[in-house]
GROMACS .gro file of N, CA and C in nm:
model
  219
    1SER      N    1   7.190   1.332  -9.754
    1SER     CA    2   7.061   1.372  -9.807
    1SER      C    3   7.030   1.295  -9.936
    2SER      N    4   6.907   1.302  -9.978
    2SER     CA    5   6.866   1.235 -10.101
    2SER      C    6   6.943   1.287 -10.222
    3ALA      N    7   6.961   1.416 -10.228
    3ALA     CA    8   7.034   1.477 -10.340
    3ALA      C    9   7.178   1.428 -10.344
    4GLU      N   10   7.239   1.409 -10.228
    4GLU     CA   11   7.377   1.360 -10.222
    4GLU      C   12   7.385   1.216 -10.271
    5VAL      N   13   7.285   1.135 -10.240
    5VAL     CA   14   7.281   0.996 -10.286
    5VAL      C   15   7.271   0.993 -10.438
    6LEU      N   16   7.182   1.075 -10.493
    6LEU     CA   17   7.167   1.080 -10.638
    6LEU      C   18   7.296   1.127 -10.705
    7GLY      N   19   7.360   1.226 -10.648
    7GLY     CA   20   7.488   1.274 -10.702
    7GLY      C   21   7.596   1.168 -10.695
    8ALA      N   22   7.598   1.092 -10.587
    8ALA     CA   23   7.697   0.985 -10.571
    8ALA      C   24   7.679   0.876 -10.675
    9ALA      N   25   7.554   0.852 -10.715
    9ALA     CA   26   7.525   0.747 -10.813
    9ALA      C   27   7.537   0.795 -10.958
   10THR      N   28   7.554   0.924 -10.978
   10THR     CA   29   7.554   0.978 -11.115
   10THR      C   30   7.682   1.056 -11.143
   11VAL      N   31   7.678   1.185 -11.124
   11VAL     CA   32   7.790   1.274 -11.159
   11VAL      C   33   7.918   1.235 -11.086
   12ASN      N   34   7.910   1.213 -10.957
   12ASN     CA   35   8.031   1.181 -10.880
   12ASN      C   36   8.087   1.044 -10.917
   13ALA      N   37   8.000   0.947 -10.945
   13ALA     CA   38   8.047   0.815 -10.987
   13ALA      C   39   8.120   0.824 -11.120
   14ALA      N   40   8.066   0.901 -11.214
   14ALA     CA   41   8.131   0.919 -11.344
   14ALA      C   42   8.268   0.986 -11.327
   15ALA      N   43   8.275   1.085 -11.243
   15ALA     CA   44   8.402   1.155 -11.219
   15ALA      C   45   8.504   1.061 -11.155
   16ALA      N   46   8.459   0.976 -11.064
   16ALA     CA   47   8.551   0.885 -10.993
   16ALA      C   48   8.619   0.786 -11.088
   17VAL      N   49   8.553   0.753 -11.198
   17VAL     CA   50   8.613   0.657 -11.291
   17VAL      C   51   8.662   0.725 -11.420
   18GLY      N   52   8.674   0.858 -11.414
   18GLY     CA   53   8.731   0.932 -11.526
   18GLY      C   54   8.640   0.950 -11.646
   19LEU      N   55   8.508   0.941 -11.627
   19LEU     CA   56   8.414   0.953 -11.738
   19LEU      C   57   8.324   1.076 -11.726
   20PHE      N   58   8.369   1.175 -11.651
   20PHE     CA   59   8.288   1.293 -11.623
   20PHE      C   60   8.245   1.367 -11.749
   21GLU      N   61   8.324   1.366 -11.854
   21GLU     CA   62   8.291   1.443 -11.974
   21GLU      C   63   8.192   1.372 -12.067
   22SER      N   64   8.157   1.246 -12.037
   22SER     CA   65   8.065   1.174 -12.126
   22SER      C   66   7.956   1.097 -12.052
   23HIS      N   67   7.963   1.090 -11.920
   23HIS     CA   68   7.868   1.010 -11.842
   23HIS      C   69   7.825   1.087 -11.717
   24GLY      N   70   7.719   1.040 -11.653
   24GLY     CA   71   7.681   1.091 -11.521
   24GLY      C   72   7.570   1.193 -11.519
   25GLN      N   73   7.523   1.236 -11.636
   25GLN     CA   74   7.412   1.330 -11.638
   25GLN      C   75   7.335   1.317 -11.769
   26LEU      N   76   7.210   1.362 -11.764
   26LEU     CA   77   7.127   1.360 -11.885
   26LEU      C   78   7.142   1.495 -11.953
   27SER      N   79   7.233   1.502 -12.047
   27SER     CA   80   7.261   1.625 -12.119
   27SER      C   81   7.299   1.593 -12.262
   28PRO      N   82   7.277   1.685 -12.355
   28PRO     CA   83   7.318   1.662 -12.494
   28PRO      C   84   7.467   1.629 -12.501
   29GLY      N   85   7.500   1.527 -12.580
   29GLY     CA   86   7.639   1.486 -12.597
   29GLY      C   87   7.687   1.383 -12.497
   30TYR      N   88   7.608   1.356 -12.394
   30TYR     CA   89   7.646   1.255 -12.295
   30TYR      C   90   7.587   1.120 -12.337
   31GLN      N   91   7.654   1.013 -12.297
   31GLN     CA   92   7.605   0.879 -12.329
   31GLN      C   93   7.469   0.856 -12.263
   32ALA      N   94   7.376   0.798 -12.337
   32ALA     CA   95   7.239   0.780 -12.288
   32ALA      C   96   7.226   0.653 -12.205
   33ASP      N   97   7.288   0.651 -12.088
   33ASP     CA   98   7.273   0.542 -11.992
   33ASP      C   99   7.175   0.590 -11.886
   34LEU      N  100   7.078   0.506 -11.854
   34LEU     CA  101   6.973   0.547 -11.761
   34LEU      C  102   6.922   0.426 -11.686
   35VAL      N  103   6.904   0.442 -11.555
   35VAL     CA  104   6.843   0.337 -11.473
   35VAL      C  105   6.716   0.395 -11.414
   36VAL      N  106   6.607   0.317 -11.424
   36VAL     CA  107   6.479   0.356 -11.363
   36VAL      C  108   6.458   0.266 -11.242
   37TRP      N  109   6.443   0.328 -11.126
   37TRP     CA  110   6.422   0.253 -11.002
   37TRP      C  111   6.275   0.257 -10.964
   38ASP      N  112   6.223   0.148 -10.912
   38ASP     CA  113   6.085   0.140 -10.866
   38ASP      C  114   6.080   0.175 -10.718
   39VAL      N  115   6.088   0.304 -10.690
   39VAL     CA  116   6.079   0.354 -10.553
   39VAL      C  117   5.984   0.473 -10.552
   40PRO      N  118   5.914   0.495 -10.441
   40PRO     CA  119   5.815   0.603 -10.438
   40PRO      C  120   5.874   0.743 -10.429
   41SER      N  121   6.001   0.754 -10.388
   41SER     CA  122   6.062   0.886 -10.373
   41SER      C  123   6.213   0.873 -10.376
   42LEU      N  124   6.278   0.986 -10.392
   42LEU     CA  125   6.424   0.987 -10.390
   42LEU      C  126   6.476   0.944 -10.254
   43ALA      N  127   6.406   0.982 -10.148
   43ALA     CA  128   6.446   0.940 -10.013
   43ALA      C  129   6.443   0.788  -9.998
   44ALA      N  130   6.345   0.723 -10.060
   44ALA     CA  131   6.334   0.576 -10.052
   44ALA      C  132   6.448   0.509 -10.125
   45LEU      N  133   6.504   0.577 -10.225
   45LEU     CA  134   6.616   0.521 -10.300
   45LEU      C  135   6.738   0.501 -10.210
   46MET      N  136   6.754   0.585 -10.110
   46MET     CA  137   6.869   0.578 -10.021
   46MET      C  138   6.883   0.440  -9.956
   47GLY      N  139   6.772   0.376  -9.922
   47GLY     CA  140   6.778   0.247  -9.856
   47GLY      C  141   6.772   0.130  -9.950
   48SER      N  142   6.762   0.156 -10.081
   48SER     CA  143   6.741   0.047 -10.174
   48SER      C  144   6.869  -0.009 -10.235
   49PHE      N  145   6.983   0.051 -10.211
   49PHE     CA  146   7.105   0.004 -10.276
   49PHE      C  147   7.148  -0.134 -10.227
   50ALA      N  148   7.110  -0.172 -10.105
   50ALA     CA  149   7.141  -0.306 -10.056
   50ALA      C  150   7.057  -0.411 -10.128
   51ASN      N  151   6.937  -0.374 -10.169
   51ASN     CA  152   6.846  -0.462 -10.242
   51ASN      C  153   6.798  -0.387 -10.366
   52PRO      N  154   6.875  -0.392 -10.474
   52PRO     CA  155   6.842  -0.311 -10.593
   52PRO      C  156   6.701  -0.338 -10.643
   53VAL      N  157   6.637  -0.231 -10.687
   53VAL     CA  158   6.501  -0.239 -10.737
   53VAL      C  159   6.490  -0.180 -10.877
   54GLU      N  160   6.600  -0.190 -10.954
   54GLU     CA  161   6.594  -0.133 -11.086
   54GLU      C  162   6.489  -0.203 -11.170
   55THR      N  163   6.413  -0.125 -11.242
   55THR     CA  164   6.304  -0.176 -11.322
   55THR      C  165   6.346  -0.184 -11.468
   56VAL      N  166   6.410  -0.079 -11.514
   56VAL     CA  167   6.453  -0.071 -11.653
   56VAL      C  168   6.592  -0.008 -11.657
   57VAL      N  169   6.679  -0.062 -11.742
   57VAL     CA  170   6.813  -0.006 -11.762
   57VAL      C  171   6.833   0.016 -11.911
   58PHE      N  172   6.877   0.136 -11.946
   58PHE     CA  173   6.912   0.168 -12.085
   58PHE      C  174   7.062   0.192 -12.093
   59LYS      N  175   7.126   0.133 -12.192
   59LYS     CA  176   7.269   0.150 -12.214
   59LYS      C  177   7.286   0.204 -12.355
   60ARG      N  178   7.348   0.320 -12.366
   60ARG     CA  179   7.364   0.389 -12.495
   60ARG      C  180   7.230   0.405 -12.566
   61GLY      N  181   7.125   0.431 -12.488
   61GLY     CA  182   6.993   0.455 -12.543
   61GLY      C  183   6.915   0.331 -12.581
   62VAL      N  184   6.968   0.212 -12.554
   62VAL     CA  185   6.901   0.087 -12.589
   62VAL      C  186   6.868   0.012 -12.460
   63ARG      N  187   6.746  -0.041 -12.451
   63ARG     CA  188   6.707  -0.116 -12.331
   63ARG      C  189   6.802  -0.234 -12.311
   64ALA      N  190   6.865  -0.239 -12.195
   64ALA     CA  191   6.958  -0.347 -12.164
   64ALA      C  192   6.900  -0.444 -12.060
   65TYR      N  193   6.809  -0.395 -11.975
   65TYR     CA  194   6.747  -0.480 -11.873
   65TYR      C  195   6.609  -0.425 -11.842
   66PRO      N  196   6.507  -0.499 -11.831
   66PRO     CA  197   6.503  -0.635 -11.883
   66PRO      C  198   6.503  -0.632 -12.035
   67ARG      N  199   6.552  -0.736 -12.095
   67ARG     CA  200   6.563  -0.740 -12.240
   67ARG      C  201   6.427  -0.754 -12.308
   68GLU      N  202   6.332  -0.823 -12.243
   68GLU     CA  203   6.201  -0.838 -12.304
   68GLU      C  204   6.123  -0.707 -12.291
   69ALA      N  205   6.030  -0.691 -12.382
   69ALA     CA  206   5.949  -0.569 -12.379
   69ALA      C  207   5.872  -0.561 -12.249
   70MET      N  208   5.867  -0.443 -12.191
   70MET     CA  209   5.799  -0.423 -12.067
   70MET      C  210   5.735  -0.286 -12.070
   71PRO      N  211   5.608  -0.274 -12.042
   71PRO     CA  212   5.545  -0.141 -12.046
   71PRO      C  213   5.605  -0.049 -11.941
   72ILE      N  214   5.631   0.071 -11.978
   72ILE     CA  215   5.684   0.171 -11.885
   72ILE      C  216   5.570   0.267 -11.854
   73ALA      N  217   5.525   0.265 -11.730
   73ALA     CA  218   5.409   0.348 -11.691
   73ALA      C  219   5.455   0.485 -11.648
   0.00000   0.00000   0.00000
């Protein structure tokens, strides 16, 4: 399901690499890493991992990709 895909890319991925206590969710005290995907729905995200469509990536709260300023709609 779509929810399982999102969990696999977030909470479960963090747990798999031993970072469950600081990564994998948007919560106070967690590292501010965030990826914004350009997809119309969570269901559409399921098919996009073969051809990534990330639009903006933040690492520790700082824009990491793309580095140039880009309007976020």
